[in-house]
XYZ file of C-alpha atoms in Angstrom:
556
model
C -9.851 42.501 -15.454
C -10.339 38.788 -16.350
C -10.904 37.907 -19.980
C -14.023 36.495 -20.504
C -14.272 32.380 -21.654
C -16.752 29.920 -22.874
C -17.379 27.629 -21.012
C -18.939 23.846 -20.451
C -19.562 21.963 -17.469
C -21.362 18.192 -18.126
C -23.247 17.422 -14.476
C -24.985 14.459 -15.597
C -24.369 12.274 -18.613
C -20.816 12.357 -19.624
C -19.199 9.071 -18.554
C -22.574 7.699 -18.284
C -25.920 7.114 -20.320
C -28.782 8.655 -18.607
C -29.638 11.519 -15.978
C -28.747 14.690 -18.544
C -27.394 18.046 -17.524
C -25.257 20.022 -19.745
C -24.267 24.136 -18.385
C -23.258 26.507 -20.774
C -21.379 29.354 -19.915
C -20.200 32.836 -21.283
C -18.411 35.811 -19.114
C -15.829 36.695 -16.445
C -14.185 33.615 -14.816
C -16.546 33.022 -11.622
C -19.483 34.913 -13.055
C -20.504 33.872 -16.270
C -23.790 33.614 -17.625
C -25.013 29.964 -17.754
C -27.410 27.722 -19.609
C -28.505 24.231 -18.582
C -29.516 22.027 -21.694
C -31.620 19.046 -20.087
C -32.355 18.127 -16.802
C -33.340 14.309 -16.334
C -33.085 11.286 -14.679
C -31.476 7.568 -14.372
C -33.365 4.325 -13.133
C -31.945 2.389 -9.686
C -31.448 -1.198 -9.564
C -31.330 -3.553 -6.106
C -27.978 -3.791 -6.354
C -26.494 -0.720 -5.794
C -29.900 1.518 -4.826
C -32.301 -0.996 -3.398
C -35.555 0.830 -2.887
C -34.659 4.234 -4.626
C -37.163 5.749 -6.968
C -35.245 7.835 -9.478
C -32.106 8.848 -9.566
C -30.715 12.415 -10.491
C -27.912 14.789 -11.245
C -26.577 16.365 -8.316
C -27.067 20.098 -9.304
C -25.272 21.569 -6.083
C -22.878 23.820 -7.884
C -25.608 25.095 -10.363
C -27.984 25.687 -7.494
C -25.405 28.095 -5.815
C -24.858 29.732 -9.032
C -28.824 29.842 -9.697
C -28.823 33.885 -9.821
C -26.751 33.407 -12.949
C -29.051 30.663 -15.007
C -30.832 32.610 -17.666
C -32.727 29.411 -18.841
C -33.393 25.728 -19.112
C -33.522 24.554 -22.510
C -34.961 20.714 -23.044
C -33.889 18.951 -26.152
C -36.409 16.129 -25.891
C -39.113 14.444 -23.945
C -37.399 11.002 -22.950
C -36.537 10.228 -19.023
C -33.070 10.803 -19.059
C -33.620 13.908 -20.627
C -36.851 15.645 -19.367
C -37.837 12.977 -16.391
C -35.792 15.481 -13.060
C -37.421 18.773 -14.088
C -40.204 18.606 -11.758
C -38.506 17.630 -8.830
C -35.202 19.944 -9.418
C -36.517 23.264 -10.886
C -38.247 24.727 -7.267
C -33.834 24.893 -6.629
C -33.454 26.683 -10.141
C -36.368 27.828 -10.563
C -35.195 29.613 -14.356
C -37.519 29.696 -17.574
C -38.291 26.328 -19.085
C -38.069 26.014 -22.844
C -39.022 23.813 -25.236
C -41.083 22.415 -28.697
C -44.744 21.718 -28.294
C -44.988 17.787 -27.837
C -41.657 18.245 -25.588
C -42.851 21.145 -23.887
C -46.221 19.032 -22.852
C -44.618 16.109 -21.191
C -42.176 18.854 -19.240
C -45.602 20.337 -17.698
C -47.054 16.892 -16.867
C -43.435 16.630 -15.119
C -43.915 20.448 -13.570
C -48.012 19.629 -12.832
C -46.816 15.897 -11.163
C -44.683 17.954 -8.420
C -46.862 20.716 -7.859
C -45.147 23.015 -10.445
C -46.584 25.945 -12.193
C -46.480 24.067 -15.741
C -46.809 27.384 -17.372
C -43.072 28.036 -16.325
C -42.212 25.782 -19.486
C -43.141 27.875 -22.773
C -43.144 26.253 -25.963
C -41.393 27.678 -28.801
C -40.206 27.122 -32.448
C -37.543 25.554 -34.398
C -34.900 26.923 -36.336
C -34.809 29.634 -37.429
C -36.456 30.789 -34.415
C -34.222 31.991 -31.436
C -34.398 32.575 -28.012
C -32.521 34.945 -26.091
C -30.814 33.989 -22.741
C -27.968 36.430 -21.449
C -24.890 36.527 -23.629
C -26.457 33.070 -25.951
C -28.805 33.168 -28.914
C -30.552 29.602 -29.197
C -32.416 27.458 -31.441
C -34.182 24.639 -31.995
C -32.537 22.441 -34.656
C -35.124 19.686 -35.956
C -33.589 16.225 -35.641
C -34.695 12.461 -36.107
C -34.775 10.325 -32.879
C -36.937 7.946 -31.206
C -39.353 10.260 -29.882
C -41.342 13.061 -31.895
C -39.664 16.299 -31.784
C -36.288 15.727 -30.789
C -33.597 18.685 -31.350
C -29.966 19.583 -31.269
C -29.423 23.284 -29.889
C -27.633 25.848 -31.844
C -26.683 27.955 -29.608
C -24.891 31.144 -30.688
C -22.165 32.938 -28.076
C -19.830 35.750 -28.466
C -17.525 34.155 -29.523
C -18.816 31.465 -32.210
C -21.277 29.029 -32.624
C -22.149 25.712 -30.679
C -24.556 22.888 -32.298
C -25.302 20.926 -29.492
C -26.806 17.447 -31.414
C -28.963 16.200 -28.071
C -29.495 12.744 -29.239
C -29.984 12.176 -32.660
C -29.879 9.584 -35.398
C -30.050 10.144 -39.299
C -33.734 9.267 -40.422
C -34.952 10.674 -43.616
C -38.247 8.257 -43.204
C -38.813 8.434 -39.103
C -42.641 7.720 -39.514
C -43.496 10.164 -36.714
C -41.378 13.416 -35.770
C -39.006 15.438 -38.021
C -36.771 13.589 -40.685
C -33.094 14.101 -40.766
C -32.081 17.083 -43.539
C -28.800 17.598 -44.510
C -29.828 20.761 -46.269
C -31.032 22.213 -42.726
C -28.009 21.446 -40.818
C -25.503 22.771 -43.999
C -27.408 25.925 -43.379
C -26.264 25.762 -39.988
C -23.261 24.910 -40.412
C -22.634 27.621 -43.203
C -21.646 30.724 -40.468
C -19.067 28.462 -39.060
C -19.363 25.832 -36.394
C -16.746 26.616 -33.439
C -18.098 23.357 -31.241
C -19.938 20.374 -32.116
C -21.201 18.898 -29.017
C -21.885 15.225 -29.741
C -24.374 12.301 -28.823
C -21.499 9.400 -28.346
C -24.146 6.174 -28.141
C -23.580 4.229 -30.996
C -19.862 5.216 -31.903
C -19.191 1.405 -31.828
C -21.408 0.493 -34.212
C -19.889 0.230 -37.603
C -22.897 -0.030 -40.057
C -24.880 3.073 -40.629
C -28.303 3.333 -38.879
C -31.610 1.910 -40.367
C -34.600 4.309 -40.559
C -38.057 3.364 -38.397
C -39.389 2.179 -41.654
C -37.770 -1.090 -42.193
C -39.217 -2.737 -39.080
C -42.561 -2.050 -40.257
C -42.887 -4.936 -42.970
C -41.187 -7.652 -40.066
C -43.591 -6.702 -37.558
C -46.317 -6.853 -40.038
C -45.493 -10.421 -40.668
C -45.048 -11.685 -37.470
C -48.441 -10.164 -36.207
C -49.988 -11.613 -39.319
C -48.802 -15.354 -38.862
C -49.715 -15.236 -34.805
C -52.592 -17.391 -34.033
C -53.347 -16.244 -30.138
C -53.379 -13.301 -28.824
C -50.408 -10.658 -29.418
C -48.339 -8.971 -27.044
C -46.092 -5.662 -28.022
C -43.502 -3.861 -25.463
C -41.587 -1.153 -26.601
C -40.374 2.156 -25.624
C -43.477 3.826 -24.353
C -41.855 7.403 -25.397
C -41.156 5.451 -29.177
C -44.385 6.950 -31.003
C -43.301 5.874 -34.050
C -42.803 2.659 -33.159
C -46.329 2.555 -31.280
C -47.813 3.125 -34.588
C -46.210 0.866 -36.550
C -47.643 -2.214 -34.046
C -50.746 -0.558 -33.828
C -51.167 -0.468 -37.391
C -49.748 -3.786 -37.985
C -52.361 -5.280 -35.519
C -54.945 -3.301 -37.138
C -53.809 -5.043 -40.750
C -54.169 -8.214 -39.516
C -57.880 -7.836 -38.302
C -57.209 -7.229 -34.505
C -58.441 -4.903 -32.110
C -55.664 -2.879 -30.365
C -55.773 -2.123 -26.438
C -53.151 0.091 -25.008
C -51.700 -1.163 -21.248
C -49.880 1.675 -19.416
C -50.209 5.039 -18.588
C -47.021 6.072 -19.207
C -47.506 5.017 -23.494
C -51.369 6.494 -22.598
C -49.926 9.505 -21.574
C -47.318 10.013 -24.762
C -49.916 9.224 -27.397
C -52.285 11.680 -25.613
C -49.281 14.195 -26.246
C -48.721 13.137 -29.793
C -52.398 13.944 -30.066
C -52.347 17.149 -28.576
C -49.384 18.556 -29.981
C -50.112 17.835 -33.181
C -47.276 15.462 -33.945
C -49.537 12.036 -34.009
C -51.975 11.977 -36.780
C -54.353 8.586 -37.737
C -53.132 6.797 -34.688
C -55.859 3.768 -35.368
C -58.682 3.427 -32.755
C -58.184 1.546 -29.129
C -60.378 -0.444 -27.179
C -60.599 -0.473 -23.570
C -59.084 -3.582 -21.267
C -62.625 -4.600 -20.568
C -63.523 -4.684 -23.736
C -60.556 -6.226 -24.559
C -61.496 -9.187 -21.882
C -64.551 -9.958 -24.151
C -62.931 -10.342 -27.427
C -61.777 -14.004 -29.209
C -58.116 -14.110 -28.424
C -56.864 -13.847 -32.002
C -58.568 -10.321 -32.312
C -56.535 -8.493 -29.918
C -53.224 -7.172 -29.876
C -51.881 -5.491 -26.469
C -49.044 -3.098 -26.686
C -47.649 -2.945 -23.216
C -45.279 -0.858 -21.034
C -42.696 -2.700 -19.598
C -39.690 -3.080 -21.936
C -36.912 -2.866 -19.721
C -38.313 -5.204 -16.903
C -39.693 -2.991 -14.497
C -41.421 -4.576 -12.175
C -44.762 -2.615 -12.021
C -45.249 -2.058 -15.682
C -47.940 -4.264 -17.405
C -45.359 -6.477 -18.872
C -43.930 -8.148 -15.631
C -47.346 -8.082 -14.432
C -48.676 -9.903 -17.440
C -46.068 -12.292 -16.530
C -47.192 -12.745 -12.969
C -50.854 -13.506 -13.910
C -53.209 -11.245 -14.902
C -53.383 -7.518 -15.277
C -56.338 -5.661 -15.771
C -58.706 -8.319 -16.067
C -56.147 -9.718 -19.362
C -54.409 -12.821 -18.944
C -51.715 -14.500 -21.030
C -52.178 -18.762 -22.304
C -49.906 -20.866 -24.122
C -49.773 -20.278 -27.797
C -49.914 -16.663 -27.504
C -47.416 -14.052 -28.588
C -44.980 -11.316 -27.061
C -43.124 -9.555 -28.718
C -40.134 -6.775 -27.407
C -39.966 -4.430 -30.378
C -36.995 -2.836 -28.437
C -33.030 -3.278 -26.860
C -31.908 -4.230 -23.498
C -30.575 -1.119 -21.757
C -27.228 -2.434 -20.206
C -28.193 -3.088 -16.856
C -31.448 -4.405 -17.200
C -30.847 -7.870 -18.813
C -31.891 -10.169 -15.462
C -35.334 -8.567 -14.688
C -35.834 -9.052 -18.814
C -35.010 -12.546 -18.886
C -37.173 -12.726 -15.837
C -40.130 -11.493 -17.976
C -39.031 -13.611 -20.418
C -38.527 -16.950 -18.575
C -41.794 -16.233 -16.522
C -43.735 -16.188 -20.102
C -42.342 -19.434 -21.688
C -43.106 -21.210 -18.689
C -47.054 -20.298 -19.475
C -46.332 -21.372 -22.916
C -45.967 -18.253 -24.615
C -43.899 -17.745 -27.746
C -41.451 -14.909 -26.742
C -39.970 -12.701 -29.553
C -36.981 -10.873 -28.848
C -34.936 -8.666 -31.391
C -31.207 -10.438 -31.043
C -31.954 -10.435 -34.801
C -32.585 -6.644 -35.064
C -35.576 -7.382 -36.861
C -37.881 -5.575 -34.983
C -36.133 -2.528 -33.438
C -33.969 0.367 -35.029
C -31.857 2.392 -32.526
C -32.664 6.199 -32.116
C -28.713 6.729 -31.908
C -26.152 7.792 -34.666
C -23.634 5.104 -35.566
C -20.105 5.281 -36.250
C -20.514 6.367 -39.733
C -23.449 8.491 -39.079
C -21.156 10.491 -36.556
C -18.566 11.086 -39.103
C -21.109 12.281 -41.829
C -22.291 14.729 -39.140
C -18.368 15.515 -38.521
C -17.851 16.082 -42.312
C -21.301 17.999 -42.548
C -20.639 20.504 -39.718
C -17.157 21.162 -39.922
C -16.848 22.155 -36.710
C -13.568 23.547 -34.903
C -13.382 20.937 -32.440
C -15.591 18.369 -30.740
C -16.881 17.804 -27.094
C -18.934 14.191 -26.836
C -21.009 13.799 -24.509
C -24.170 11.311 -23.988
C -22.080 8.308 -23.768
C -19.943 5.828 -20.979
C -16.262 6.792 -20.275
C -15.499 4.521 -23.412
C -17.853 5.952 -25.780
C -16.824 9.291 -24.908
C -13.216 8.330 -25.492
C -14.013 6.373 -28.755
C -15.807 9.309 -30.295
C -12.336 11.518 -29.500
C -10.226 8.245 -31.364
C -13.057 9.067 -34.279
C -13.098 13.270 -34.217
C -8.888 12.467 -34.465
C -9.615 10.182 -37.571
C -11.594 12.946 -38.846
C -8.867 15.693 -38.191
C -10.697 17.278 -35.112
C -9.831 18.020 -32.281
C -11.498 16.140 -28.913
C -11.255 15.620 -25.427
C -13.046 13.422 -23.062
C -15.067 15.654 -20.318
C -16.296 13.276 -17.567
C -19.153 15.011 -15.369
C -17.785 17.304 -13.282
C -14.946 18.620 -15.762
C -15.156 22.008 -17.102
C -13.797 22.978 -20.791
C -12.887 26.925 -21.639
C -14.169 26.634 -25.426
C -12.834 29.571 -25.986
C -9.312 28.445 -27.664
C -8.641 26.240 -30.733
C -9.673 22.830 -28.717
C -11.495 22.236 -25.857
C -9.315 22.766 -22.699
C -10.036 21.315 -18.951
C -10.047 23.904 -17.136
C -11.812 22.951 -13.441
C -13.097 19.939 -11.459
C -16.209 20.006 -10.352
C -17.277 17.761 -7.443
C -20.573 15.887 -9.098
C -22.656 12.751 -8.051
C -26.040 12.007 -7.679
C -29.371 12.841 -5.783
C -31.671 9.946 -4.683
C -35.457 10.133 -5.046
C -36.328 7.617 -1.662
C -39.968 7.697 -1.700
C -41.111 11.557 -1.251
C -37.369 12.396 0.125
C -34.343 13.740 -2.064
C -31.385 12.350 -0.413
C -27.495 12.677 -1.690
C -25.569 9.783 -2.400
C -22.962 10.256 0.035
C -25.730 10.627 2.950
C -25.168 7.205 4.096
C -28.826 6.259 3.550
C -28.548 3.660 1.036
C -25.219 2.777 2.150
C -26.737 1.391 5.245
C -29.297 -0.160 3.218
C -27.116 -2.136 1.449
C -25.071 -3.403 4.160
C -28.748 -4.712 6.136
C -29.381 -6.693 2.978
C -25.998 -7.905 2.553
C -25.340 -8.724 6.218
C -28.841 -8.757 8.239
C -30.076 -6.698 11.041
C -30.101 -7.352 14.929
C -31.908 -4.844 17.134
C -30.685 -5.264 20.891
C -32.648 -3.722 23.289
C -31.582 -3.199 26.753
C -33.179 -1.240 29.965
C -31.092 -0.099 33.235
C -32.716 1.049 36.759
C -32.211 4.211 38.360
C -29.135 2.755 39.964
C -27.477 1.973 36.267
C -28.381 -1.554 37.039
C -29.360 -3.729 34.351
C -33.119 -4.479 34.820
C -33.934 -8.118 33.522
C -31.777 -9.505 30.774
C -30.844 -7.961 27.621
C -33.157 -9.106 24.683
C -32.537 -9.466 20.652
C -34.844 -8.887 17.566
C -33.508 -10.737 14.378
C -33.866 -9.421 10.812
C -33.005 -11.311 7.750
C -30.891 -13.865 9.583
C -30.970 -17.619 10.120
C -32.115 -18.691 13.070
C -29.823 -21.264 14.501
C -26.043 -21.388 13.721
C -23.258 -23.426 13.997
C -24.096 -24.657 17.560
C -27.295 -25.279 16.985
C -28.805 -23.226 19.572
C -31.481 -20.024 18.519
C -29.142 -17.657 17.356
C -31.561 -14.801 19.283
C -30.674 -17.334 22.418
C -26.827 -17.473 21.805
C -26.302 -13.392 21.620
C -28.652 -12.766 24.572
C -26.267 -14.844 27.007
C -22.977 -13.160 25.549
C -24.831 -9.595 26.206
C -26.059 -10.698 29.080
C -22.605 -11.869 30.237
C -21.301 -8.535 29.386
C -23.389 -6.709 31.556
C -23.186 -8.848 34.339
C -19.062 -8.151 34.473
C -19.409 -4.591 33.504
C -17.850 -1.927 36.057
C -19.807 1.090 36.822
C -18.378 3.495 34.637
C -19.218 1.438 31.659
C -22.924 1.147 33.167
C -23.080 4.676 33.647
C -22.015 5.498 29.618
C -24.540 4.425 26.871
C -21.699 5.206 23.996
C -19.525 2.552 26.121
C -22.616 0.196 26.325
C -23.268 0.711 22.954
C -19.809 -0.033 21.593
C -19.177 -3.239 23.624
C -22.664 -4.902 22.563
C -22.622 -3.897 18.810
C -19.013 -5.859 18.939
C -20.272 -8.271 20.875
C -23.391 -9.330 18.416
C -20.896 -9.048 15.692
C -18.104 -11.511 17.068
C -21.163 -13.796 18.695
C -22.773 -13.902 15.126
C -19.168 -14.393 12.945
C -18.707 -17.420 15.106
C -22.571 -18.998 14.695
C -23.156 -17.722 11.621
C -20.532 -16.568 9.538
C -21.594 -12.925 8.930
C -20.920 -10.030 11.002
C -24.562 -8.010 11.116
C -25.666 -4.261 11.536
C -25.888 -4.076 15.135
C -28.947 -1.103 16.531
C -28.486 -0.765 20.239
C -31.544 0.917 22.348
C -30.612 1.739 25.411
C -33.823 2.491 27.979
C -32.774 3.983 31.247
C -35.687 4.663 34.430
C -35.567 7.546 36.052
C -36.569 8.526 39.517
């Protein structure tokens, strides 16, 4: 009989930041009982995934083994950890566990997709334990940029795993749980076999700062402002929202929140009890009737999202409110790599209005929610694990975290998505490589990244599209000339003639010369017409467009 093993398999979140989904398993190889930690999303961009709404991890491997999946544990309520739950849960159908604030958001995700919200079960933190097959799982409170973030203490038959989740060492986080070294030491007292650890800020050389450090700078900035003040940050950073709102209130301004995601987070915070004493807010209609120097807007869209409040304000008016010269716009956030272009577009649009834009280049108005390099070393020392498995980071972050672990005398390995590790020995050992990828939410439909749909969309965007229509009669003879419709292409080319006419003339000549065998075969006609269009377009405009050929045959 095969020996039991303890495995770890990231399906998302390892080798990238976002789309977190981590599998742990214990049992006979190929028959392990499994748990899943987090089920998040990442966000598309027009360069690589045009038209896509959300991106999920490919959970095919887990779906095929869902009869062995004991439970899903959500560490916190950021989109990259919970955003895919409602979309993908029907393919897994396992119990979902979360602390109350996270669970409130998770239930909303389930409701949004027509799933039963009661599937999400609220749990209390350490030392409360949830039995899940061979695992005993407890929620370890951690500080992060959203309330009730948690690591997981996963007890297995061969030792304890501590899965940190996203965390920082903040003793005064304003909202949410403070870092409690005594609690971490208590967890470590019985021995930690594996520390699966956040790697996001492994390159940041200084210890992380507390959320309380940004309050005075924000308060001073708001007090000095003369016109309307607008501030944006991550909608989930409730502590920052409270700091911003209090700064506005103390400066004698009425607070108005713009953005559904932000209002949802505040409501969830109040409902779950993690948020108290939030300043009173006014409606957009009430704000519009107040003097500009008595209003502070707190809005969504810190990452340049086109439909969020920040972008809409930069384009003119949103919910009856607009910006004017002399107003102040604060980005109390860091721009996530990849979002720079969209954020700069908003900043420039605001600048053209005469709005003074303050970003956080000097680290005055934002602090990270992730542990920096010295903080990670402190956790290595505090937990004293037998091994470290870096997670939540791009490849460069994981690799650097392996180096940091080695400096601290701990074995570690880079395990990107699809790398199955055996954690049962003295060091993490790769044992299998699973094919992983991405699933796109395209409108209301989930499609595979390899299905070709997005690839075709990109090719049409790059090259344009020509639709060719030809009609053949019962004798396989052309009925009139073929005609073309151009999409995303110039009307004239090098010959100065209309591009459509040039293409139609070349296609007509082909039909006139084609033999009976070719005219009787749709595949041959389509192949030849596609080649002619691409060659003629290359000559005329220097591009080879995508070509769709529509052949209609009249029947007797």
